[in-house]
Short mmCIF file of C-alpha atoms and ligand atoms in Angstrom, two decimals:
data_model
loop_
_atom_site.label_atom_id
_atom_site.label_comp_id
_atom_site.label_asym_id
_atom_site.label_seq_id
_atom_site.Cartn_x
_atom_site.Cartn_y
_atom_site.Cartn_z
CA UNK A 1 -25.96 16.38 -7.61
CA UNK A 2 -22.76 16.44 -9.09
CA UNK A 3 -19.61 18.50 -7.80
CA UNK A 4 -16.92 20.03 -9.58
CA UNK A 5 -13.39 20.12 -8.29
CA UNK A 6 -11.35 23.02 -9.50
CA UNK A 7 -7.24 23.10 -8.94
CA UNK A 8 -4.31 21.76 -10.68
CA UNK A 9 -5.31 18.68 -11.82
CA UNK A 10 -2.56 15.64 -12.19
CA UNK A 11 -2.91 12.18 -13.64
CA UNK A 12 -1.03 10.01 -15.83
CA UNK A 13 -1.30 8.62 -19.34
CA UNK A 14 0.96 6.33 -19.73
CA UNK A 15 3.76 4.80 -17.37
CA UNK A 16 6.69 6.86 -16.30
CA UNK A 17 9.23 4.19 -15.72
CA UNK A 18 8.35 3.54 -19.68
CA UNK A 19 7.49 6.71 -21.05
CA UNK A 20 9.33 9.59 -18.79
CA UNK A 21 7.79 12.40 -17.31
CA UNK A 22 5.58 12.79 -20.84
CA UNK A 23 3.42 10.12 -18.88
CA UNK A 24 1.70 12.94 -16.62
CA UNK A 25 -1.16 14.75 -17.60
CA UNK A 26 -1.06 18.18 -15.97
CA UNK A 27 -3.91 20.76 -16.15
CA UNK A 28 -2.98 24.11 -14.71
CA UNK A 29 -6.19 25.44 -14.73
CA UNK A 30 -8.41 21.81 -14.58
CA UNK A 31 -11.50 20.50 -13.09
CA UNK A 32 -12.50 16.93 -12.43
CA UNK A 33 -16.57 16.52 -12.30
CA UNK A 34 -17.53 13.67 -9.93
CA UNK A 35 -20.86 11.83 -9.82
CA UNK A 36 -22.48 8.86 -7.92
CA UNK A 37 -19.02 7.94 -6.75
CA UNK A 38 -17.68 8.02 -10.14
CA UNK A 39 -15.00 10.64 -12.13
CA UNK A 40 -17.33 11.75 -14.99
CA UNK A 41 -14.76 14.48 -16.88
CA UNK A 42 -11.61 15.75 -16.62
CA UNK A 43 -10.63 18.90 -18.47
CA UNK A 44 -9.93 22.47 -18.53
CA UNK A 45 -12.24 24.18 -15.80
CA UNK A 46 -13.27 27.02 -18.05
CA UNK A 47 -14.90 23.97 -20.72
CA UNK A 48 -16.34 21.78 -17.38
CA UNK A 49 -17.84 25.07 -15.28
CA UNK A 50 -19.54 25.78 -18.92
CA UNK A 51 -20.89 22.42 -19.29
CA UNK A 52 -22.22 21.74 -15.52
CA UNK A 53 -23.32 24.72 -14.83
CA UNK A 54 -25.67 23.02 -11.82
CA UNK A 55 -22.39 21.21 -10.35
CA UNK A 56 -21.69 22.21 -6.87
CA UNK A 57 -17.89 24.01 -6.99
CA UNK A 58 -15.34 23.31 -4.92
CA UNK A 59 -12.43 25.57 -5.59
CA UNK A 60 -9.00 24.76 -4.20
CA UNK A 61 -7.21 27.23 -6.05
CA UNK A 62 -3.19 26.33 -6.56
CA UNK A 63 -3.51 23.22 -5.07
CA UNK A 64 -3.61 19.61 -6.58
CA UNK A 65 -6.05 17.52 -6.99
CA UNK A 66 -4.73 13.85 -7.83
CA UNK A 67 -5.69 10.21 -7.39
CA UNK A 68 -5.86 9.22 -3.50
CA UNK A 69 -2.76 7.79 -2.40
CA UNK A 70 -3.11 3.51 -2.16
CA UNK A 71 -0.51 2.14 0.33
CA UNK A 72 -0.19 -1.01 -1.04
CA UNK A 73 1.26 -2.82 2.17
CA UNK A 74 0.33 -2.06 5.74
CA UNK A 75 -0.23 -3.49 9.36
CA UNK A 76 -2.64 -1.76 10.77
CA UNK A 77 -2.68 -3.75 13.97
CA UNK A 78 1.03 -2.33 14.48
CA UNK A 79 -0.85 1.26 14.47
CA UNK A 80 0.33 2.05 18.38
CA UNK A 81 3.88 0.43 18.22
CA UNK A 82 4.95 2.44 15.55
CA UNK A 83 8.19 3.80 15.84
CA UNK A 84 9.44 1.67 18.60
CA UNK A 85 13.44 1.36 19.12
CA UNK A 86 16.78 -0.61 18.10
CA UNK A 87 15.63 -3.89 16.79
CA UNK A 88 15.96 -5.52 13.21
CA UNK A 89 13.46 -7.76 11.61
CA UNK A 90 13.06 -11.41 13.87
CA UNK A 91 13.71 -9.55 17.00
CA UNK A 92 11.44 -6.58 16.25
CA UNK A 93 8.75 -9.34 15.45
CA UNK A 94 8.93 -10.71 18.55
CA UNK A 95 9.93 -7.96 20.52
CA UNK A 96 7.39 -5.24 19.82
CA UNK A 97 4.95 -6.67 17.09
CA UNK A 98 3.86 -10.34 18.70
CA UNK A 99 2.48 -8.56 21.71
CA UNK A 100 0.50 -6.46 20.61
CA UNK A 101 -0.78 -8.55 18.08
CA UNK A 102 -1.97 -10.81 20.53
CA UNK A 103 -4.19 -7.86 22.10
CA UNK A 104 -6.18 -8.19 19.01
CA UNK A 105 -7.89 -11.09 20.24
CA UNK A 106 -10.55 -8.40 21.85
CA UNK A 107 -12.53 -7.18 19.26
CA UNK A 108 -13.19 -4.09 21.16
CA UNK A 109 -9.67 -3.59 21.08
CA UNK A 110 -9.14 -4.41 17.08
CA UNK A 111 -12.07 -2.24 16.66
CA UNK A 112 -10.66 1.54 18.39
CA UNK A 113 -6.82 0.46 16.46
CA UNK A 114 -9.21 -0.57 13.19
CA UNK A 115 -10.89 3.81 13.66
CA UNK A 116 -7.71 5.03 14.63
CA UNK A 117 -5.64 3.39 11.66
CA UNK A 118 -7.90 4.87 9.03
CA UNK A 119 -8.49 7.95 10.86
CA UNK A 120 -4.86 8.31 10.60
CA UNK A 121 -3.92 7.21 6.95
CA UNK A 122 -6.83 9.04 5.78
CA UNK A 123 -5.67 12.52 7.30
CA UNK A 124 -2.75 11.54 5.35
CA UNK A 125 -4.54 11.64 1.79
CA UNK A 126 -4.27 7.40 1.46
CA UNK A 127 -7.67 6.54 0.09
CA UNK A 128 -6.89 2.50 -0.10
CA UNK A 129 -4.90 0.25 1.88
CA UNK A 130 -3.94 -3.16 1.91
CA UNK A 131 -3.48 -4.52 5.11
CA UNK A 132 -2.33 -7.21 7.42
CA UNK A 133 -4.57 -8.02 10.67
CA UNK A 134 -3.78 -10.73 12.84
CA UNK A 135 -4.38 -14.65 13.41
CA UNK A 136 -8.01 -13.33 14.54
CA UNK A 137 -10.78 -13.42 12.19
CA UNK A 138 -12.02 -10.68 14.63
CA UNK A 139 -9.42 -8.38 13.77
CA UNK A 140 -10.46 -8.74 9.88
CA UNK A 141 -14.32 -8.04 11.05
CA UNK A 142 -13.10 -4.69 12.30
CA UNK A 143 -11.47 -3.64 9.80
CA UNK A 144 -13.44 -3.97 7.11
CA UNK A 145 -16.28 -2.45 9.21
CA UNK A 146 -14.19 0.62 9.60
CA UNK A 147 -13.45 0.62 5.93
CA UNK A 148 -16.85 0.31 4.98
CA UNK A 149 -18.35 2.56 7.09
CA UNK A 150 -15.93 5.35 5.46
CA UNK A 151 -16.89 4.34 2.31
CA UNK A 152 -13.41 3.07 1.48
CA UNK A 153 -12.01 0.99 -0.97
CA UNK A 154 -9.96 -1.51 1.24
CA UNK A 155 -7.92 -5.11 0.64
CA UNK A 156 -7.31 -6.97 3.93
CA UNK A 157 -6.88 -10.56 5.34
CA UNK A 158 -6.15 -12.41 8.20
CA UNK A 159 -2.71 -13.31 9.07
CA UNK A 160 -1.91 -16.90 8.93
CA UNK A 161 0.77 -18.54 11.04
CA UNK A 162 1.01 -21.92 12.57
CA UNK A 163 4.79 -22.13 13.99
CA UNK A 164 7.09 -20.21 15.26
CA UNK A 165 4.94 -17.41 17.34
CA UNK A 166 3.63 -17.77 20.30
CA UNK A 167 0.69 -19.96 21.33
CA UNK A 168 -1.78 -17.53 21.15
CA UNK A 169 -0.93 -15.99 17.65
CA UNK A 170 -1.18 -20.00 15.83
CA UNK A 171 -3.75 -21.07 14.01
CA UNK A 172 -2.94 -24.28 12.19
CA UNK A 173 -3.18 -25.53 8.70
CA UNK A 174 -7.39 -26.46 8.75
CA UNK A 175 -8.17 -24.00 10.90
CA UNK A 176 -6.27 -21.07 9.08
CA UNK A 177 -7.85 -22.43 5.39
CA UNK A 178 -11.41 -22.85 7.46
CA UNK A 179 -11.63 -19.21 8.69
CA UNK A 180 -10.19 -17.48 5.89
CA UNK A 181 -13.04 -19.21 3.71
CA UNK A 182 -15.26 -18.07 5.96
CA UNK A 183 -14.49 -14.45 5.79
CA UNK A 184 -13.70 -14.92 2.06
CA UNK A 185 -17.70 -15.46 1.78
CA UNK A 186 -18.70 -12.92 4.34
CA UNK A 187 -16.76 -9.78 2.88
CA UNK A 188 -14.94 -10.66 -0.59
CA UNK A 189 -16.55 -8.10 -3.23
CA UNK A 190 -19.36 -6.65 -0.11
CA UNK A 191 -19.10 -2.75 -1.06
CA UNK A 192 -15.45 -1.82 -1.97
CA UNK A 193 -14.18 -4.43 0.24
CA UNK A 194 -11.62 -7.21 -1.36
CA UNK A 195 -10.03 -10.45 0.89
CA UNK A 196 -6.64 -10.73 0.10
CA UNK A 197 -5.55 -14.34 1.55
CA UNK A 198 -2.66 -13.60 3.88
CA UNK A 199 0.58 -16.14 4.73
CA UNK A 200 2.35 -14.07 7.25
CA UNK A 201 5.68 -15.43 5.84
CA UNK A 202 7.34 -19.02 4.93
CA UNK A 203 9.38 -18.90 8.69
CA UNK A 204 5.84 -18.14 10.77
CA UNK A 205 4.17 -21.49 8.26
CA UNK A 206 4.51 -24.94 7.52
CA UNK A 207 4.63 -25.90 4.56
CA UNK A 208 1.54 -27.68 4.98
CA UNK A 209 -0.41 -24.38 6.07
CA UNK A 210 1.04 -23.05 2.99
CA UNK A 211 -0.40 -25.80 0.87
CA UNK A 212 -3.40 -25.34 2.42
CA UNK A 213 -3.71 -21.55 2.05
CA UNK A 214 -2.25 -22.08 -2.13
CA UNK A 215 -6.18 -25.01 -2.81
CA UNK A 216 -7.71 -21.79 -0.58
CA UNK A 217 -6.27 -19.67 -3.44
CA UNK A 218 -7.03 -22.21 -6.26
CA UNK A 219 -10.86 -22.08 -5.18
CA UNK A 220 -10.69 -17.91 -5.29
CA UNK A 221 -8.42 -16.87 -7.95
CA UNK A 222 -9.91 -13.54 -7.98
CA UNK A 223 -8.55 -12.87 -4.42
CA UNK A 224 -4.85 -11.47 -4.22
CA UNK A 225 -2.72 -13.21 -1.85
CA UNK A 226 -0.38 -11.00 0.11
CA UNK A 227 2.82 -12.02 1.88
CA UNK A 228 6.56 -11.29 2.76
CA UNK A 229 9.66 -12.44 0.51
CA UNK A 230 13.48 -11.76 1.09
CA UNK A 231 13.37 -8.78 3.58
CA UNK A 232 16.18 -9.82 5.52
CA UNK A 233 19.56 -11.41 4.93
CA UNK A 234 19.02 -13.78 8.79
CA UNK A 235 15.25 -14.39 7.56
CA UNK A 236 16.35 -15.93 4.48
CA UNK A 237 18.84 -17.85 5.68
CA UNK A 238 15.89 -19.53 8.53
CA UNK A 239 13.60 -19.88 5.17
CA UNK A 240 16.53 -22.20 4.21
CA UNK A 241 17.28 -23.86 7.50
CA UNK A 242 13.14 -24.37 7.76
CA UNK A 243 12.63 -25.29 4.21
CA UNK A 244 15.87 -27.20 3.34
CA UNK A 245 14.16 -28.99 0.01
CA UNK A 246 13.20 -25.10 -1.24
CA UNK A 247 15.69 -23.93 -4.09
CA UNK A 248 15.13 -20.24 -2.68
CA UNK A 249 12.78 -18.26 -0.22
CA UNK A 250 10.44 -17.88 -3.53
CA UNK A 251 10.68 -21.64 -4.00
CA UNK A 252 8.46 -21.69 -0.34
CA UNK A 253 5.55 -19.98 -2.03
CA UNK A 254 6.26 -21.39 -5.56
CA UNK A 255 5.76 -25.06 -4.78
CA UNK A 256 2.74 -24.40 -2.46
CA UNK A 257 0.53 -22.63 -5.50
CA UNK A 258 1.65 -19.41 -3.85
CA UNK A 259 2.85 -17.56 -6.86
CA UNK A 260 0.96 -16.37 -9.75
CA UNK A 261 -0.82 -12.64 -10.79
CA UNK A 262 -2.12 -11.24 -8.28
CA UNK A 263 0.34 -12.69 -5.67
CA UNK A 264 1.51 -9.33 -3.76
CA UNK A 265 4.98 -9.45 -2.31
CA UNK A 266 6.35 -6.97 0.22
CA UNK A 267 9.74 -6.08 0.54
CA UNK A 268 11.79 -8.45 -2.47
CA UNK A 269 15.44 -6.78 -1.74
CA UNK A 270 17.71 -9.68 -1.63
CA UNK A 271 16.43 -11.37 -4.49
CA UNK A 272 18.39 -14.12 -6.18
CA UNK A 273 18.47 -14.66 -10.28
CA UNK A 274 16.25 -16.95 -10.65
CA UNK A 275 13.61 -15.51 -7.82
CA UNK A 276 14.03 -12.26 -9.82
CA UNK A 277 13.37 -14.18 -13.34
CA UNK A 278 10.84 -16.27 -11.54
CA UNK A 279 8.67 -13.29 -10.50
CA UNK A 280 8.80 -11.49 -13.34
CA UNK A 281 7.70 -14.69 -15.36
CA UNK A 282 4.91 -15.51 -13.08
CA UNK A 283 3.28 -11.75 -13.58
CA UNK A 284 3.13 -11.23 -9.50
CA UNK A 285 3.27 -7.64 -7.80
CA UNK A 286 6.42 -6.03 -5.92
CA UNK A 287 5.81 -3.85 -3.13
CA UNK A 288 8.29 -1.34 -2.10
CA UNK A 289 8.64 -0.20 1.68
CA UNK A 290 11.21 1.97 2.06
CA UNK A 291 10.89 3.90 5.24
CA UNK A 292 10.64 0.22 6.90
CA UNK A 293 13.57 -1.06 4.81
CA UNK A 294 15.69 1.53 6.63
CA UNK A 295 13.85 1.77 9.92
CA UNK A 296 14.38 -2.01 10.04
CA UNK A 297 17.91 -2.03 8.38
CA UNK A 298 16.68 -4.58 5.77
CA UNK A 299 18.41 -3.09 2.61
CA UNK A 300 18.22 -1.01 -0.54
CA UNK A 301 15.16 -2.16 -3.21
CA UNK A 302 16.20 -2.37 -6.97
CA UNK A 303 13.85 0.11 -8.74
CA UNK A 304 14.81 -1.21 -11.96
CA UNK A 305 12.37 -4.11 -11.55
CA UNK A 306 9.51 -1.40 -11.81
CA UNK A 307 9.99 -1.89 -16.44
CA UNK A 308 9.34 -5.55 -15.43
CA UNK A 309 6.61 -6.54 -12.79
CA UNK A 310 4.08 -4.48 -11.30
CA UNK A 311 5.72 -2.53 -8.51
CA UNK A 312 3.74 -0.74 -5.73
CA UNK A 313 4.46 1.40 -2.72
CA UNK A 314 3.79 1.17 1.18
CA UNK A 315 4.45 2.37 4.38
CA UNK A 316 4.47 -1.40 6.19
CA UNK A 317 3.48 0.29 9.18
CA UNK A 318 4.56 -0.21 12.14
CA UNK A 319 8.30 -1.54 10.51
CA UNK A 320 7.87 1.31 8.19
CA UNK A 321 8.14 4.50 10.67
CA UNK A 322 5.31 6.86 9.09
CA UNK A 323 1.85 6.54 7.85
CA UNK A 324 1.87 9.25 5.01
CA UNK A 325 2.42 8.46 1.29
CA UNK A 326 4.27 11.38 1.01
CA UNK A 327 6.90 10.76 3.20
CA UNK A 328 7.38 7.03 1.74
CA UNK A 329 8.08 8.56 -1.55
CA UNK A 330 10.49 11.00 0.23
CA UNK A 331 12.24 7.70 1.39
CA UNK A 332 11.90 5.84 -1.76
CA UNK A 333 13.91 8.60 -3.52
CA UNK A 334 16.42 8.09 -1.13
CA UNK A 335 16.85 4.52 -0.99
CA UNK A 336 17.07 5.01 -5.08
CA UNK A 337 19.31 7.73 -4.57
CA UNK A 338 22.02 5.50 -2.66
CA UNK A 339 21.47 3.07 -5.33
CA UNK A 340 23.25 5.47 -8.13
CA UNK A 341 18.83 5.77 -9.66
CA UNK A 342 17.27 9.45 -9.12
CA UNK A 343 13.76 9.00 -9.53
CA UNK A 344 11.72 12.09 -11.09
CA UNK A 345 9.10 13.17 -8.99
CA UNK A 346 6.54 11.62 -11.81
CA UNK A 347 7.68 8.44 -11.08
CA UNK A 348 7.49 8.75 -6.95
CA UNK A 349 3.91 10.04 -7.66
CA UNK A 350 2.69 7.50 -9.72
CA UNK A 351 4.28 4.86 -7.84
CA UNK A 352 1.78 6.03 -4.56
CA UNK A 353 -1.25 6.07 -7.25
CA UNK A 354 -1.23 4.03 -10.27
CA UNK A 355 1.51 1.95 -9.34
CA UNK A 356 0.16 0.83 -6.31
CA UNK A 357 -3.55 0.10 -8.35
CA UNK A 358 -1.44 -1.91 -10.36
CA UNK A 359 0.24 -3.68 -7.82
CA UNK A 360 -3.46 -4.66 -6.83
CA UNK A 361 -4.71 -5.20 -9.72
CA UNK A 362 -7.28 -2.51 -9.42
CA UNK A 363 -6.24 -0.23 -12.38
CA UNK A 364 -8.93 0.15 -13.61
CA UNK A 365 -10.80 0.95 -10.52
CA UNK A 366 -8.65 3.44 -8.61
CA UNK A 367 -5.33 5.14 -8.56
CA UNK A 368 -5.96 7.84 -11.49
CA UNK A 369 -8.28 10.50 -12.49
CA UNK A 370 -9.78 9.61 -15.64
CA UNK A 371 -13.99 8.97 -16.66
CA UNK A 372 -15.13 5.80 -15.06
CA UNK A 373 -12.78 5.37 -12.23
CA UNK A 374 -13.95 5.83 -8.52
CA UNK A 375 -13.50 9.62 -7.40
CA UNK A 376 -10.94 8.70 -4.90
CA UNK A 377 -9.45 12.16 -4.63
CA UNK A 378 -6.48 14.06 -2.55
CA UNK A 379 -5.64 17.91 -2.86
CA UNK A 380 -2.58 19.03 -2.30
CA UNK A 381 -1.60 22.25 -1.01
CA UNK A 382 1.99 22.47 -2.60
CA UNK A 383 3.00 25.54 -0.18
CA UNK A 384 1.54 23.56 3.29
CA UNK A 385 4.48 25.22 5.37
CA UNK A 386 7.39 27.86 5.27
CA UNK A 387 10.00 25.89 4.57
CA UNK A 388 8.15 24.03 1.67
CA UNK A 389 6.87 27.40 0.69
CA UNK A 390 10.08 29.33 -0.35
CA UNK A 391 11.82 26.31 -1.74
CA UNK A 392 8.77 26.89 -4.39
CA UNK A 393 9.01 29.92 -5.60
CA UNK A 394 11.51 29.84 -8.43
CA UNK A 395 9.52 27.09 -9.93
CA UNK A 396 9.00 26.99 -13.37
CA UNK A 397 7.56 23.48 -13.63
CA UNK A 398 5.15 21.03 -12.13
CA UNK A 399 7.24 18.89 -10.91
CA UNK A 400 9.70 21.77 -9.32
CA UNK A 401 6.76 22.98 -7.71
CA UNK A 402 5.68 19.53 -6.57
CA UNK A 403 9.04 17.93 -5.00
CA UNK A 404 9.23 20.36 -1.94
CA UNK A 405 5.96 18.66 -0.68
CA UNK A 406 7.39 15.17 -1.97
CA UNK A 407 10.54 15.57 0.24
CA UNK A 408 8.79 17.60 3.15
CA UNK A 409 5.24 17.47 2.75
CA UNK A 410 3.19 15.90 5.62
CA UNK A 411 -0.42 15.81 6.78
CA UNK A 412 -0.56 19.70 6.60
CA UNK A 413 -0.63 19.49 2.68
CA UNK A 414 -3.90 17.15 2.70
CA UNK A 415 -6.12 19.81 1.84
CA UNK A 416 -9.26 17.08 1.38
CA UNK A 417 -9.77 13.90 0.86
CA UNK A 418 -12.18 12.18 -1.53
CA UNK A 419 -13.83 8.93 -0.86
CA UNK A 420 -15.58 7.47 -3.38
CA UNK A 421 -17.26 10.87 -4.49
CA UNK A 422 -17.74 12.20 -1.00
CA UNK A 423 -15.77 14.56 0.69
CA UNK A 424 -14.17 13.16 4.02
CA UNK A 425 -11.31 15.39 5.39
CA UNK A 426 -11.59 18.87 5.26
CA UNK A 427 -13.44 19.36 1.89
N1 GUN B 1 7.80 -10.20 8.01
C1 GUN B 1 6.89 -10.96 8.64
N2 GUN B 1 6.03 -10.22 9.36
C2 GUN B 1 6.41 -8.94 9.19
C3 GUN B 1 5.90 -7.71 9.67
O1 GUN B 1 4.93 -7.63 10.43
N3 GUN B 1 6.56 -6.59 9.26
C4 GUN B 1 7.62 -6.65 8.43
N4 GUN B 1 8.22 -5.53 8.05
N5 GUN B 1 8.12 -7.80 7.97
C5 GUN B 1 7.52 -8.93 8.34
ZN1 ZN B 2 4.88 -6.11 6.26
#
């Protein structure tokens, strides 16, 4: 049977970075009919209750119904060190986040983070993640179970490293290529589950791991290939001491068949011309963390780059210091904002939804409400507390209605969630 949701119903047309705010579709009184899985219409609700009759209603009044938010860059083995104090990027690494990687090596263990982690994110409205595990193939296995068995779409691979971590957390150059393959060809494309082929970062690799992980690549275009790039001013300058032939920290990934569409690259602050030209060239993905960019103290992105590659957005927890969407755009305004750039709240939106889709190349899968795309759904409620509530009521527009809950919002606004057509969280 199908259902109909009935609320304000937002979604985007075109791209806002390009177009303005004219690239939002908003229905004040709208409906989006979902079947098998699948958005089927999208219009007023007066024309869709008229036309499915039979539909079952679900009527969320005021609140929003929009594309599930995609967090486009995650750890989700760094679920219980979130938030832990006072070090920057090589020292938080192997201060906080080595150790409890290492736990991963019980599955039992990678399983309870694996149900907690999308417990979490999904109480948060995220629908998709793309995630980091760990050097253990076990710690992919869980995952993807967990995303599977909640129906959601998820991207995830295991973490290659072969130097400079402890003993424990290496793999080396074979065996990372070996058992990546081998869950490549256990999970790649099984339900709504994608492998995304996973270099930690050029100072945790050799360059012959990368080499090996770029022919890995070369056999499986279709897979994205996730990894770090210029987070930190001391990272990049160990990318040179490690990599002294390398023209730049790019130049790692470049030369190693490491950097083409559908390579996804986290953080990409301290960029240098030709990385920036390089990037844009080669048609790969920017992901923007900005609650880890200033948890960590790593720097302020450049949102101009979103007219010129694909940009997404991410919490990078546990270096980013919350798992909701909404708070990340909260923090992306700000980072913008202390770069001279005020983003409109059309753009913060669609950077959590389309822009992250993009970012994945799954456009035209998820990220939007529109006929054919998976009914990956959030509602919003746009007056969730007191505070949020009274800073709404002189609103005149959408989008003065909707940036309260941007700057403020939290779990309490996640009304329901939507997993491919099925109600998960409070429906
Ligand atoms: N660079 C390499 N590994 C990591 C990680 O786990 N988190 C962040 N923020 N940066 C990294
Ligand atoms: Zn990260």
């Amino acid at each position: 049977m199908a259902d109909l949701l009935l609320g304000q119903v937002l979604s985007f047309v075109g791209d806002p970075f390009v177009d303005g705010p004219a690239a939002a579709r908003h229905i004040a009184d709208g409906a989006v009919l979902v079947s098998a899985g699948k958005i089927v219409a999208v219009g007023e609700a007066a024309a869709l209750r008229a036309a499915h009759p039979q539909a079952r209603r679900h009527d969320y009044g005021r609140a929003l119904i929009s594309a599930g938010f995609i967090d486009a860059h995650a750890h989700y083995p760094q679920t219980a060190i979130i938030a832990s104090w006072g070090k920057r990027l090589i020292d938080w690494l192997n201060h906080y986040t080595f150790p409890e990687e290492m736990r991963f090596s019980d599955p039992a263990y990678a399983a309870k983070i694996a149900g907690r982690y999308l417990d979490l994110v999904t109480a948060q409205g995220t629908t998709t993640v793309a995630s980091y595990c760990t050097i253990h193939p076990g710690s992919v296995e869980a995952f993807f179970a967990a995303a599977r068995s909640r129906g959601m779409r998820a991207y995830a691979g295991k973490t290659c490293m072969d130097r400079n971590a402890p003993a424990g957390l290496c793999d080396t150059a074979q065996s990372a290529y070996d058992e990546s393959k081998a869950l490549i060809a256990k999970w790649h494309g099984t339900d709504r589950l994608s492998y995304v082929i996973t270099p930690r970062f050029s100072p945790t690799s050799t360059p012959g791991q990368l080499q090996a992980l770029g022919a890995l690549w070369a056999e499986y275009p279709d897979c994205l290939m996730q990894t770090h790039l210029c987070e930190q001013p001391d990272e990049i300058a160990w990318v040179h001491a490690l990599f002294p032939q390398a023209r730049d920290y790019l130049d790692t990934y470049e030369s190693t068949g490491l950097l083409r569409e559908g390579a996804v690259f986290g953080h990409a602050i301290h960029l240098t011309p030709r990385e920036r030209a390089r990037l844009i060239e080669a048609g790969a993905s920017l992901v923007h963390c900005p609650t880890s960019n200033t948890f960590i103290g790593s720097g302020l992105f450049d949102m101009g780059l979103a007219t010129q590659v694909r940009v997404g957005l991410a919490t990078d927890t546990g270096g980013g210091s919350s798992f909701s969407m909404l708070r990340t755009m909260a923090a992306a305004y700000e980072v913008a904002q202390l770069r001279h750039q005020s983003l409109h709240p059309a753009q913060l939106w669609w950077l959590a939804t389309v822009g992250s889709a993009r970012a994945l190349r799954a456009e035209s899968q998820i990220g939007n409400i529109a006929p054919g795309l998976e009914a990956d759904l959030v509602v919003v409620d746009l007056a969730s507390t007191p505070a949020i509530e009274q800073a709404t009521r002189r609103a005149e527009t959408l989008w003065q209605a909707l940036f309260p809950t941007i700057m403020m919002g939290d779990d309490r606004a996640i009304r329901s969630v939507w997993l491919g057509g099925k109600p998960s969280v409070r429906a």
